[in-house]
Amino acid sequence: MANLYDILAAGFPADRSKPAFLLSDGSAVSYAELEAGAAQVAGHLVSSGVAPGDRVALQAEKSVEAVMVYLGVLKAGAVFLPLNSAYSRAEVDYFIGDAAPRVFVTDAQAFRAEADAADPLLTTVERADDHLASLIYTSGTTGRSKGAMLSHGNLAANARALHAIWGFSPNDVLLHALPIFHVHGLFVAMHCAFLSGAPMVWLAKFDDAQMIAGLAKSTVMMGVPTFYTRLLGNPQFTRERTAHMRLFISGSAPLLESTFAEFEDRTGKRILERYGMSEAVIITSNPLEGARIPGSVGYPLPGVDLRIGGSEETGVLQIKGPSVFSGYWEMPEKTAQEFTADGWFITGDVGRQDPDGRVWISGRAKDLIISGGYNVYPKEIELILDELAGVTESAVIGVPHPDFGEGVVAVVIGAQGEALDEAAMIAQCRGQLAAYKSPKRVVFVDELPRNTMGKVQKNLLRDRYADLFAV
Ligand code: AMP
C-alpha cells in the first residue's frame, strides 16, 4: 500500500460516522462523507480520462469540498497542484503553462457536486512510493516560482513521523485555520488529523474571536507566528480558555522569542516551534517531551540527516531524508544546483546545530548582507534590536550603498506610543555590535509586509528602501 490516500484512510476511525470536520455553523462532516466525497471526485476524474500522473490544479477558497478534491486526486493516482487563492490571472497562467494540468478546478463545491454523476472509485489507483503525489510551487520571492515534486513516499513518511513525535491520538481535536494551498495547512496539519482519525475544528481563515471559540473544542492548534501574536492581542485569550489544550505548534516563519515568552506568561504553555519548507515538509521540531527552547527549531526529525555546508559553525543547512523532494518540475538544471554532488538538498536556510543536536536558524542565505566585504547575518542584529526598549519587532536588510556595496538598514516597529529615535538606536547598536554590522539607518514603520504564511517579505523592503543611500 503506497498510495498516500490509502495510508491516510487507514487512520480514519473504524466508526466512519465520527466527525472529520466541525464547522463554524455548528454542523459536522463525517469521515463517511469525506470518504464518499473523495471516491466521487476520484470516479469523476478517472471517467473524464485523468490518468495516473496527470496534474489536477485547484485554485479555490478553503472548504471541505476542496479537501475532497485533494483526496480524490490522490485516490485517482493523479497529482495534486494547489494554487494560492490570491494568485492573479497572470500568475495562474504561469503555473498552468508550466505544470500543464489535465483539469483545473476553480470551484470546489461545483466540482464536487458534478462528480455525483460519476460512479465512485472504490479501489484506490495503485502508486509506488516514488510516484508523484503533489506539485507545490514555492513562493518564489526571487526568480521564477518552482514546482517542488513531492512523492507519495515523501508525504507518507513525514505524516507518520509527525503523527508519532507530536503524540497524536484519536482523542485529539485539531484547530485548523491555515490555508490549504500550502504544505503547512494541507499536509502537516491535515495528515496528522487523518492519521489519528481525529476531527478538525475547521475555520475558513484566521479570526481571533472564532479561534478563541474553536479552542474550547480543541486539543491541538497549529499556526503561523502571526496567529499567536494576534491571539495575544485579544484580552479574551486567557489561561482559563487554553488550560485544556495539549499542544500549540508554530512554524512557517520564525517565532519571536518575545512571542514565546508572552505566550508562556499568558497561558503557562510553551509553544512547540518546528521548521519546514515546501521541498521537504517538516525538517526539525522541538520535542513534545523535553525542553522547547525559544529561538531554536529543535532536532532533525527521525530519519532526517542534517549538516552545515561550508567550514564555519554557521552555514547553509543541508538535508537528506525520506521526505526530501526529488526535484523541481521540469527544471533539471535548477534541481542539480540545489543538491550537492553527494545528494544533500541545500535548503537555502542559514543556521547552526549545537552540540546537543538542536538547530538554530539565522535566516535565508539570500537575505545575507555583505557590507564592506563582511558577511552580516540579519538575525543577529534583529535579536539585539528586539531587546531594545520600545521595539516590538524588526527586520534587517541590506540595500545598495556607494561605499560598502550594501548598507545595513533596520526596519523597526515601535511599541504603541513609544517615541523612538534613529540616532539613539544606532548608537545603542554600536555599543553591542561591530561597526560593520550596526545599522547605518533605522526606519520606523507600523507594519512589516508579510505573505499569507506570515513570512516577512524582505524583498519588498529591499525594493522600498533601495535608494536610501543613493548619492
Ligand atoms: P515554504 O516553502 O513557503 O514553506 O517556506 C519555507 C521557508 O520558511 C524555510 O526555508 C524557512 O526559511 C522558513 N521557515 C519555516 N519554518 C521556520 C521556522 N520555524 N523558523 C524560521 N524559518 C522558518
GROMACS .gro file of C-alpha atoms and ligand atoms in nm:
model
  494
    1MET     CA    1   0.000   0.000   0.000
    2ALA     CA    2   0.188   0.304  -0.121
    3ASN     CA    3  -0.082   0.544  -0.236
    4LEU     CA    4  -0.092   0.820   0.024
    5TYR     CA    5  -0.472   0.815   0.011
    6ASP     CA    6  -0.485   0.459   0.145
    7ILE     CA    7  -0.223   0.536   0.407
    8LEU     CA    8  -0.427   0.829   0.535
    9ALA     CA    9  -0.755   0.641   0.511
   10ALA     CA   10  -0.608   0.360   0.722
   11GLY     CA   11  -0.608   0.615   1.004
   12PHE     CA   12  -0.976   0.710   0.960
   13PRO     CA   13  -1.188   0.594   1.255
   14ALA     CA   14  -1.345   0.248   1.233
   15ASP     CA   15  -1.673   0.421   1.304
   16ARG     CA   16  -1.691   0.643   0.998
   17SER     CA   17  -1.988   0.834   1.136
   18LYS     CA   18  -1.741   1.023   1.356
   19PRO     CA   19  -1.676   1.383   1.252
   20ALA     CA   20  -1.384   1.478   1.032
   21PHE     CA   21  -1.475   1.848   1.025
   22LEU     CA   22  -1.650   2.060   1.286
   23LEU     CA   23  -1.779   2.370   1.110
   24SER     CA   24  -1.839   2.719   1.245
   25ASP     CA   25  -2.216   2.693   1.199
   26GLY     CA   26  -2.229   2.403   1.445
   27SER     CA   27  -2.266   2.131   1.181
   28ALA     CA   28  -2.019   1.850   1.117
   29VAL     CA   29  -1.896   1.648   0.819
   30SER     CA   30  -1.827   1.285   0.900
   31TYR     CA   31  -1.540   1.067   0.787
   32ALA     CA   32  -1.801   0.865   0.591
   33GLU     CA   33  -1.895   1.177   0.396
   34LEU     CA   34  -1.532   1.269   0.341
   35GLU     CA   35  -1.452   0.922   0.210
   36ALA     CA   36  -1.760   0.919  -0.013
   37GLY     CA   37  -1.674   1.266  -0.147
   38ALA     CA   38  -1.320   1.160  -0.229
   39ALA     CA   39  -1.448   0.846  -0.406
   40GLN     CA   40  -1.691   1.051  -0.616
   41VAL     CA   41  -1.422   1.300  -0.714
   42ALA     CA   42  -1.182   1.017  -0.799
   43GLY     CA   43  -1.452   0.844  -1.005
   44HIS     CA   44  -1.528   1.165  -1.188
   45LEU     CA   45  -1.160   1.226  -1.265
   46VAL     CA   46  -1.096   0.872  -1.388
   47SER     CA   47  -1.410   0.867  -1.603
   48SER     CA   48  -1.307   1.203  -1.750
   49GLY     CA   49  -0.983   1.046  -1.869
   50VAL     CA   50  -0.745   1.163  -1.596
   51ALA     CA   51  -0.462   0.911  -1.590
   52PRO     CA   52  -0.212   0.838  -1.313
   53GLY     CA   53   0.050   1.111  -1.305
   54ASP     CA   54  -0.176   1.374  -1.466
   55ARG     CA   55  -0.183   1.700  -1.274
   56VAL     CA   56  -0.508   1.837  -1.133
   57ALA     CA   57  -0.489   2.201  -1.025
   58LEU     CA   58  -0.714   2.359  -0.764
   59GLN     CA   59  -0.749   2.729  -0.701
   60ALA     CA   60  -1.040   2.780  -0.469
   61GLU     CA   61  -1.137   2.910  -0.130
   62LYS     CA   62  -1.078   2.678   0.165
   63SER     CA   63  -1.366   2.432   0.206
   64VAL     CA   64  -1.445   2.072   0.292
   65GLU     CA   65  -1.514   2.012  -0.077
   66ALA     CA   66  -1.163   2.134  -0.159
   67VAL     CA   67  -1.030   1.864   0.075
   68MET     CA   68  -1.249   1.608  -0.104
   69VAL     CA   69  -1.091   1.721  -0.432
   70TYR     CA   70  -0.744   1.683  -0.279
   71LEU     CA   71  -0.813   1.331  -0.152
   72GLY     CA   72  -0.997   1.235  -0.470
   73VAL     CA   73  -0.699   1.339  -0.680
   74LEU     CA   74  -0.469   1.119  -0.470
   75LYS     CA   75  -0.713   0.829  -0.485
   76ALA     CA   76  -0.727   0.857  -0.864
   77GLY     CA   77  -0.346   0.840  -0.877
   78ALA     CA   78  -0.325   1.193  -1.015
   79VAL     CA   79  -0.100   1.475  -0.890
   80PHE     CA   80  -0.247   1.749  -0.674
   81LEU     CA   81  -0.146   2.103  -0.763
   82PRO     CA   82  -0.283   2.358  -0.514
   83LEU     CA   83  -0.268   2.726  -0.604
   84ASN     CA   84  -0.288   3.018  -0.366
   85SER     CA   85  -0.635   3.168  -0.397
   86ALA     CA   86  -0.477   3.514  -0.403
   87TYR     CA   87  -0.276   3.448  -0.721
   88SER     CA   88  -0.355   3.684  -1.006
   89ARG     CA   89  -0.458   3.571  -1.351
   90ALA     CA   90  -0.105   3.628  -1.483
   91GLU     CA   91   0.046   3.418  -1.204
   92VAL     CA   92  -0.204   3.140  -1.261
   93ASP     CA   93  -0.125   3.147  -1.633
   94TYR     CA   94   0.237   3.076  -1.550
   95PHE     CA   95   0.157   2.778  -1.325
   96ILE     CA   96  -0.091   2.632  -1.568
   97GLY     CA   97   0.155   2.676  -1.854
   98ASP     CA   98   0.435   2.519  -1.653
   99ALA     CA   99   0.253   2.223  -1.498
  100ALA     CA  100   0.007   2.160  -1.784
  101PRO     CA  101  -0.268   2.017  -1.561
  102ARG     CA  102  -0.529   1.794  -1.719
  103VAL     CA  103  -0.801   1.952  -1.506
  104PHE     CA  104  -0.818   2.292  -1.339
  105VAL     CA  105  -1.077   2.321  -1.062
  106THR     CA  106  -1.178   2.674  -0.964
  107ASP     CA  107  -1.497   2.597  -0.774
  108ALA     CA  108  -1.457   2.301  -0.541
  109GLN     CA  109  -1.825   2.287  -0.442
  110ALA     CA  110  -1.944   2.279  -0.803
  111PHE     CA  111  -1.684   2.019  -0.895
  112ARG     CA  112  -1.779   1.800  -0.600
  113ALA     CA  113  -2.147   1.829  -0.696
  114GLU     CA  114  -2.094   1.739  -1.063
  115ALA     CA  115  -1.882   1.442  -0.952
  116ASP     CA  116  -2.202   1.281  -0.822
  117ALA     CA  117  -2.292   1.198  -1.180
  118ALA     CA  118  -1.994   0.959  -1.198
  119ASP     CA  119  -1.958   0.616  -1.043
  120PRO     CA  120  -1.748   0.639  -0.728
  121LEU     CA  121  -1.399   0.498  -0.749
  122LEU     CA  122  -1.393   0.236  -0.477
  123THR     CA  123  -1.045   0.097  -0.530
  124THR     CA  124  -0.758   0.339  -0.499
  125VAL     CA  125  -0.531   0.359  -0.802
  126GLU     CA  126  -0.203   0.189  -0.721
  127ARG     CA  127   0.103   0.408  -0.687
  128ALA     CA  128   0.460   0.341  -0.580
  129ASP     CA  129   0.647   0.532  -0.310
  130ASP     CA  130   0.839   0.737  -0.563
  131HIS     CA  131   0.539   0.833  -0.776
  132LEU     CA  132   0.446   1.198  -0.770
  133ALA     CA  133   0.160   1.289  -0.534
  134SER     CA  134   0.173   1.667  -0.535
  135LEU     CA  135   0.338   1.959  -0.703
  136ILE     CA  136   0.388   2.254  -0.469
  137TYR     CA  137   0.502   2.581  -0.621
  138THR     CA  138   0.744   2.763  -0.393
  139SER     CA  139   0.651   3.118  -0.303
  140GLY     CA  140   0.950   3.233  -0.511
  141THR     CA  141   1.045   3.580  -0.392
  142THR     CA  142   1.332   3.578  -0.639
  143GLY     CA  143   1.321   3.438  -0.989
  144ARG     CA  144   1.059   3.201  -1.124
  145SER     CA  145   0.847   3.002  -0.887
  146LYS     CA  146   0.948   2.636  -0.894
  147GLY     CA  147   0.726   2.329  -0.862
  148ALA     CA  148   0.859   2.106  -0.583
  149MET     CA  149   0.780   1.742  -0.670
  150LEU     CA  150   0.664   1.551  -0.362
  151SER     CA  151   0.601   1.178  -0.389
  152HIS     CA  152   0.356   0.954  -0.207
  153GLY     CA  153   0.653   0.819  -0.010
  154ASN     CA  154   0.777   1.169   0.083
  155LEU     CA  155   0.440   1.274   0.221
  156ALA     CA  156   0.360   0.944   0.393
  157ALA     CA  157   0.697   0.936   0.570
  158ASN     CA  158   0.659   1.290   0.700
  159ALA     CA  159   0.298   1.239   0.807
  160ARG     CA  160   0.386   0.925   1.002
  161ALA     CA  161   0.684   1.089   1.168
  162LEU     CA  162   0.483   1.393   1.281
  163HIS     CA  163   0.189   1.186   1.396
  164ALA     CA  164   0.429   0.992   1.617
  165ILE     CA  165   0.654   1.266   1.754
  166TRP     CA  166   0.368   1.503   1.833
  167GLY     CA  167   0.177   1.227   2.010
  168PHE     CA  168  -0.144   1.247   1.806
  169SER     CA  169  -0.427   1.016   1.908
  170PRO     CA  170  -0.797   0.968   1.821
  171ASN     CA  171  -0.876   1.181   2.126
  172ASP     CA  172  -0.725   1.488   1.966
  173VAL     CA  173  -0.918   1.768   1.800
  174LEU     CA  174  -0.711   1.991   1.575
  175LEU     CA  175  -0.787   2.361   1.539
  176HIS     CA  176  -0.732   2.424   1.166
  177ALA     CA  177  -0.735   2.786   1.045
  178LEU     CA  178  -0.447   2.764   0.796
  179PRO     CA  179  -0.485   2.793   0.420
  180ILE     CA  180  -0.482   2.460   0.237
  181PHE     CA  181  -0.281   2.568  -0.067
  182HIS     CA  182   0.043   2.550   0.134
  183VAL     CA  183   0.221   2.249   0.291
  184HIS     CA  184   0.150   2.367   0.646
  185GLY     CA  185  -0.229   2.351   0.631
  186LEU     CA  186  -0.252   2.092   0.354
  187PHE     CA  187  -0.005   1.826   0.464
  188VAL     CA  188   0.133   1.897   0.811
  189ALA     CA  189  -0.197   1.974   0.981
  190MET     CA  190  -0.448   1.762   0.790
  191HIS     CA  191  -0.235   1.450   0.768
  192CYS     CA  192  -0.186   1.446   1.147
  193ALA     CA  193  -0.563   1.463   1.192
  194PHE     CA  194  -0.637   1.196   0.929
  195LEU     CA  195  -0.378   0.951   1.059
  196SER     CA  196  -0.540   0.983   1.402
  197GLY     CA  197  -0.896   0.969   1.274
  198ALA     CA  198  -0.940   1.291   1.470
  199PRO     CA  199  -1.176   1.578   1.389
  200MET     CA  200  -1.064   1.925   1.289
  201VAL     CA  201  -1.231   2.245   1.402
  202TRP     CA  202  -1.243   2.392   1.054
  203LEU     CA  203  -1.213   2.768   1.010
  204ALA     CA  204  -1.206   2.923   0.664
  205LYS     CA  205  -0.942   3.168   0.782
  206PHE     CA  206  -0.787   3.311   1.093
  207ASP     CA  207  -1.018   3.522   1.302
  208ASP     CA  208  -0.920   3.571   1.665
  209ALA     CA  209  -1.274   3.558   1.805
  210GLN     CA  210  -1.350   3.238   1.611
  211MET     CA  211  -1.018   3.090   1.711
  212ILE     CA  212  -1.090   3.151   2.076
  213ALA     CA  213  -1.432   2.989   2.036
  214GLY     CA  214  -1.273   2.698   1.845
  215LEU     CA  215  -1.014   2.643   2.115
  216ALA     CA  216  -1.288   2.537   2.354
  217LYS     CA  217  -1.342   2.222   2.143
  218SER     CA  218  -0.978   2.156   2.052
  219THR     CA  219  -0.672   1.989   2.199
  220VAL     CA  220  -0.404   2.095   1.947
  221MET     CA  221  -0.357   2.413   1.749
  222MET     CA  222  -0.121   2.464   1.457
  223GLY     CA  223  -0.044   2.812   1.337
  224VAL     CA  224   0.200   3.058   1.189
  225PRO     CA  225   0.362   3.308   1.430
  226THR     CA  226   0.116   3.584   1.338
  227PHE     CA  227  -0.170   3.366   1.468
  228TYR     CA  228  -0.001   3.369   1.807
  229THR     CA  229   0.070   3.742   1.815
  230ARG     CA  230  -0.288   3.816   1.712
  231LEU     CA  231  -0.430   3.585   1.975
  232LEU     CA  232  -0.213   3.755   2.237
  233GLY     CA  233  -0.356   4.087   2.121
  234ASN     CA  234  -0.703   3.973   2.228
  235PRO     CA  235  -0.772   4.001   2.603
  236GLN     CA  236  -1.025   3.715   2.572
  237PHE     CA  237  -0.733   3.483   2.505
  238THR     CA  238  -0.671   3.369   2.860
  239ARG     CA  239  -0.512   3.099   3.071
  240GLU     CA  240  -0.856   2.955   3.151
  241ARG     CA  241  -0.950   2.926   2.784
  242THR     CA  242  -0.631   2.739   2.698
  243ALA     CA  243  -0.588   2.530   3.014
  244HIS     CA  244  -0.721   2.210   2.850
  245MET     CA  245  -0.503   2.242   2.537
  246ARG     CA  246  -0.244   1.969   2.486
  247LEU     CA  247  -0.022   2.140   2.231
  248PHE     CA  248   0.039   2.465   2.045
  249ILE     CA  249   0.262   2.432   1.738
  250SER     CA  250   0.416   2.714   1.535
  251GLY     CA  251   0.602   2.724   1.207
  252SER     CA  252   0.640   2.859   0.851
  253ALA     CA  253   0.823   3.166   0.981
  254PRO     CA  254   1.043   3.240   1.282
  255LEU     CA  255   0.862   3.272   1.613
  256LEU     CA  256   0.988   3.575   1.803
  257GLU     CA  257   1.133   3.488   2.143
  258SER     CA  258   0.917   3.767   2.286
  259THR     CA  259   0.605   3.596   2.148
  260PHE     CA  260   0.712   3.264   2.302
  261ALA     CA  261   0.770   3.438   2.639
  262GLU     CA  262   0.447   3.638   2.631
  263PHE     CA  263   0.253   3.324   2.538
  264GLU     CA  264   0.402   3.130   2.827
  265ASP     CA  265   0.327   3.418   3.059
  266ARG     CA  266  -0.034   3.435   2.949
  267THR     CA  267  -0.116   3.065   2.920
  268GLY     CA  268   0.152   2.878   3.111
  269LYS     CA  269   0.225   2.681   2.793
  270ARG     CA  270   0.538   2.668   2.582
  271ILE     CA  271   0.479   2.684   2.207
  272LEU     CA  272   0.639   2.398   2.015
  273GLU     CA  273   0.826   2.550   1.721
  274ARG     CA  274   0.918   2.342   1.420
  275TYR     CA  275   1.085   2.420   1.088
  276GLY     CA  276   0.999   2.307   0.740
  277MET     CA  277   0.971   2.400   0.376
  278SER     CA  278   0.777   2.302   0.067
  279GLU     CA  279   1.065   2.088  -0.057
  280ALA     CA  280   1.079   1.859   0.247
  281VAL     CA  281   0.768   1.935   0.456
  282ILE     CA  282   0.884   1.927   0.821
  283ILE     CA  283   1.259   1.901   0.883
  284THR     CA  284   1.312   1.973   1.254
  285SER     CA  285   1.091   2.002   1.560
  286ASN     CA  286   1.119   2.090   1.923
  287PRO     CA  287   1.033   1.791   2.139
  288LEU     CA  288   0.691   1.703   2.275
  289GLU     CA  289   0.854   1.575   2.592
  290GLY     CA  290   1.159   1.771   2.695
  291ALA     CA  291   1.267   2.130   2.669
  292ARG     CA  292   1.121   2.354   2.400
  293ILE     CA  293   1.374   2.629   2.364
  294PRO     CA  294   1.271   2.966   2.220
  295GLY     CA  295   1.480   3.062   1.919
  296SER     CA  296   1.567   2.702   1.834
  297VAL     CA  297   1.366   2.496   1.586
  298GLY     CA  298   1.460   2.175   1.766
  299TYR     CA  299   1.602   1.846   1.646
  300PRO     CA  300   1.600   1.687   1.300
  301LEU     CA  301   1.302   1.455   1.261
  302PRO     CA  302   1.369   1.082   1.291
  303GLY     CA  303   1.527   0.968   0.964
  304VAL     CA  304   1.640   1.320   0.866
  305ASP     CA  305   2.015   1.380   0.837
  306LEU     CA  306   2.128   1.740   0.865
  307ARG     CA  307   2.465   1.902   0.815
  308ILE     CA  308   2.601   2.255   0.778
  309GLY     CA  309   2.757   2.348   0.445
  310GLY     CA  310   3.096   2.522   0.443
  311SER     CA  311   3.368   2.521   0.703
  312GLU     CA  312   3.218   2.764   0.955
  313GLU     CA  313   2.997   2.681   1.251
  314THR     CA  314   2.713   2.869   1.084
  315GLY     CA  315   2.629   2.790   0.725
  316VAL     CA  316   2.357   2.674   0.490
  317LEU     CA  317   2.165   2.375   0.621
  318GLN     CA  318   2.177   2.066   0.402
  319ILE     CA  319   1.944   1.773   0.449
  320LYS     CA  320   1.876   1.416   0.343
  321GLY     CA  321   1.577   1.209   0.440
  322PRO     CA  322   1.262   1.027   0.337
  323SER     CA  323   1.056   1.343   0.295
  324VAL     CA  324   1.304   1.535   0.081
  325PHE     CA  325   1.152   1.603  -0.263
  326SER     CA  326   1.303   1.463  -0.582
  327GLY     CA  327   1.347   1.794  -0.764
  328TYR     CA  328   1.177   2.086  -0.932
  329TRP     CA  329   0.924   2.017  -1.204
  330GLU     CA  330   1.090   2.029  -1.544
  331MET     CA  331   1.392   2.220  -1.411
  332PRO     CA  332   1.675   1.965  -1.408
  333GLU     CA  333   1.943   2.232  -1.403
  334LYS     CA  334   1.790   2.423  -1.113
  335THR     CA  335   1.745   2.091  -0.932
  336ALA     CA  336   2.109   1.998  -0.987
  337GLN     CA  337   2.219   2.334  -0.844
  338GLU     CA  338   2.022   2.283  -0.525
  339PHE     CA  339   2.159   1.938  -0.444
  340THR     CA  340   2.522   1.869  -0.360
  341ALA     CA  341   2.717   1.616  -0.565
  342ASP     CA  342   2.668   1.362  -0.284
  343GLY     CA  343   2.292   1.407  -0.279
  344TRP     CA  344   2.219   1.654   0.001
  345PHE     CA  345   1.948   1.914  -0.055
  346ILE     CA  346   2.074   2.268   0.002
  347THR     CA  347   1.788   2.429   0.194
  348GLY     CA  348   1.895   2.791   0.149
  349ASP     CA  349   1.842   2.849   0.521
  350VAL     CA  350   2.143   2.956   0.722
  351GLY     CA  351   2.188   2.810   1.067
  352ARG     CA  352   2.390   2.600   1.306
  353GLN     CA  353   2.349   2.286   1.513
  354ASP     CA  354   2.457   2.299   1.878
  355PRO     CA  355   2.644   2.011   2.047
  356ASP     CA  356   2.312   1.885   2.181
  357GLY     CA  357   2.181   1.849   1.824
  358ARG     CA  358   1.940   2.140   1.832
  359VAL     CA  359   1.913   2.352   1.520
  360TRP     CA  360   1.915   2.732   1.527
  361ILE     CA  361   1.818   2.922   1.213
  362SER     CA  362   1.956   3.265   1.142
  363GLY     CA  363   1.777   3.345   0.818
  364ARG     CA  364   1.772   3.278   0.447
  365ALA     CA  365   2.103   3.271   0.260
  366LYS     CA  366   1.962   3.518   0.011
  367ASP     CA  367   1.897   3.765   0.295
  368LEU     CA  368   2.264   3.761   0.392
  369ILE     CA  369   2.408   4.113   0.374
  370ILE     CA  370   2.758   4.177   0.250
  371SER     CA  371   2.874   4.517   0.372
  372GLY     CA  372   3.227   4.633   0.306
  373GLY     CA  373   3.316   4.273   0.221
  374TYR     CA  374   3.193   4.137   0.554
  375ASN     CA  375   2.906   3.894   0.598
  376VAL     CA  376   2.626   4.029   0.814
  377TYR     CA  377   2.356   3.791   0.937
  378PRO     CA  378   2.036   3.994   0.981
  379LYS     CA  379   1.906   3.775   1.264
  380GLU     CA  380   2.199   3.868   1.488
  381ILE     CA  381   2.108   4.235   1.460
  382GLU     CA  382   1.734   4.176   1.480
  383LEU     CA  383   1.780   3.995   1.813
  384ILE     CA  384   1.964   4.296   1.955
  385LEU     CA  385   1.712   4.546   1.821
  386ASP     CA  386   1.419   4.344   1.955
  387GLU     CA  387   1.568   4.370   2.305
  388LEU     CA  388   1.580   4.750   2.296
  389ALA     CA  389   1.317   4.936   2.494
  390GLY     CA  390   1.012   5.024   2.286
  391VAL     CA  391   1.088   4.787   1.997
  392THR     CA  392   0.819   4.535   1.907
  393GLU     CA  393   0.981   4.379   1.604
  394SER     CA  394   1.250   4.445   1.348
  395ALA     CA  395   1.366   4.334   1.005
  396VAL     CA  396   1.722   4.399   0.895
  397ILE     CA  397   1.807   4.424   0.525
  398GLY     CA  398   2.093   4.529   0.302
  399VAL     CA  399   2.042   4.789   0.031
  400PRO     CA  400   2.287   4.930  -0.225
  401HIS     CA  401   2.546   5.158  -0.068
  402PRO     CA  402   2.803   5.359  -0.269
  403ASP     CA  403   3.097   5.276  -0.039
  404PHE     CA  404   3.010   4.943   0.121
  405GLY     CA  405   2.831   4.761  -0.158
  406GLU     CA  406   2.542   4.705   0.076
  407GLY     CA  407   2.447   4.916   0.375
  408VAL     CA  408   2.269   4.767   0.677
  409VAL     CA  409   1.921   4.908   0.731
  410ALA     CA  410   1.693   4.827   1.024
  411VAL     CA  411   1.319   4.848   0.970
  412VAL     CA  412   1.162   4.874   1.312
  413ILE     CA  413   0.813   4.857   1.455
  414GLY     CA  414   0.792   5.052   1.778
  415ALA     CA  415   0.554   4.966   2.059
  416GLN     CA  416   0.248   5.188   2.058
  417GLY     CA  417   0.307   5.530   2.200
  418GLU     CA  418   0.686   5.493   2.209
  419ALA     CA  419   0.887   5.780   2.062
  420LEU     CA  420   1.188   5.614   1.904
  421ASP     CA  421   1.495   5.798   1.791
  422GLU     CA  422   1.705   5.684   1.499
  423ALA     CA  423   2.039   5.824   1.617
  424ALA     CA  424   1.995   5.688   1.968
  425MET     CA  425   1.909   5.344   1.835
  426ILE     CA  426   2.212   5.338   1.605
  427ALA     CA  427   2.429   5.439   1.899
  428GLN     CA  428   2.284   5.157   2.112
  429CYS     CA  429   2.362   4.906   1.837
  430ARG     CA  430   2.715   5.039   1.805
  431GLY     CA  431   2.765   4.962   2.173
  432GLN     CA  432   2.686   4.595   2.113
  433LEU     CA  433   2.796   4.522   1.759
  434ALA     CA  434   3.098   4.567   1.535
  435ALA     CA  435   3.063   4.884   1.329
  436TYR     CA  436   3.015   4.697   1.001
  437LYS     CA  437   2.715   4.511   1.147
  438SER     CA  438   2.544   4.811   1.303
  439PRO     CA  439   2.257   4.961   1.107
  440LYS     CA  440   2.356   5.273   0.917
  441ARG     CA  441   1.995   5.377   0.904
  442VAL     CA  442   1.688   5.289   1.108
  443VAL     CA  443   1.342   5.347   0.965
  444PHE     CA  444   1.025   5.320   1.171
  445VAL     CA  445   0.711   5.158   1.032
  446ASP     CA  446   0.373   5.049   1.167
  447GLU     CA  447   0.377   4.714   0.994
  448LEU     CA  448   0.611   4.477   0.810
  449PRO     CA  449   0.498   4.336   0.474
  450ARG     CA  450   0.413   3.967   0.516
  451ASN     CA  451   0.285   3.696   0.288
  452THR     CA  452  -0.013   3.478   0.379
  453MET     CA  453   0.209   3.239   0.575
  454GLY     CA  454   0.331   3.523   0.796
  455LYS     CA  455   0.677   3.548   0.642
  456VAL     CA  456   0.828   3.897   0.632
  457GLN     CA  457   0.884   3.983   0.266
  458LYS     CA  458   1.233   4.125   0.281
  459ASN     CA  459   1.246   4.154  -0.096
  460LEU     CA  460   0.968   4.417  -0.075
  461LEU     CA  461   1.158   4.603   0.197
  462ARG     CA  462   1.476   4.597  -0.013
  463ASP     CA  463   1.280   4.748  -0.304
  464ARG     CA  464   1.118   5.007  -0.082
  465TYR     CA  465   1.447   5.130   0.064
  466ALA     CA  466   1.668   5.068  -0.240
  467ASP     CA  467   1.755   5.438  -0.273
  468LEU     CA  468   1.822   5.512   0.093
  469PHE     CA  469   2.196   5.555   0.036
  470ALA     CA  470   2.173   5.680  -0.320
  471VAL     CA  471   2.404   5.970  -0.389
  472AMP     P1  472   0.777   2.748   0.238
  472AMP     O1  473   0.842   2.662   0.137
  472AMP     O2  474   0.686   2.853   0.181
  472AMP     O3  475   0.708   2.666   0.342
  472AMP     O4  476   0.891   2.831   0.313
  472AMP     C1  477   0.993   2.763   0.377
  472AMP     C2  478   1.082   2.858   0.450
  472AMP     O5  479   1.017   2.915   0.562
  472AMP     C3  480   1.202   2.790   0.509
  472AMP     O6  481   1.301   2.766   0.412
  472AMP     C4  482   1.244   2.888   0.616
  472AMP     O7  483   1.318   2.996   0.560
  472AMP     C5  484   1.111   2.942   0.665
  472AMP     N1  485   1.068   2.878   0.790
  472AMP     C6  486   0.977   2.782   0.808
  472AMP     N2  487   0.963   2.749   0.938
  472AMP     C7  488   1.050   2.829   1.006
  472AMP     C8  489   1.084   2.846   1.143
  472AMP     N3  490   1.025   2.777   1.240
  472AMP     N4  491   1.181   2.936   1.172
  472AMP     C9  492   1.242   3.008   1.077
  472AMP     N5  493   1.213   2.998   0.946
  472AMP    C10  494   1.118   2.910   0.910
   0.00000   0.00000   0.00000
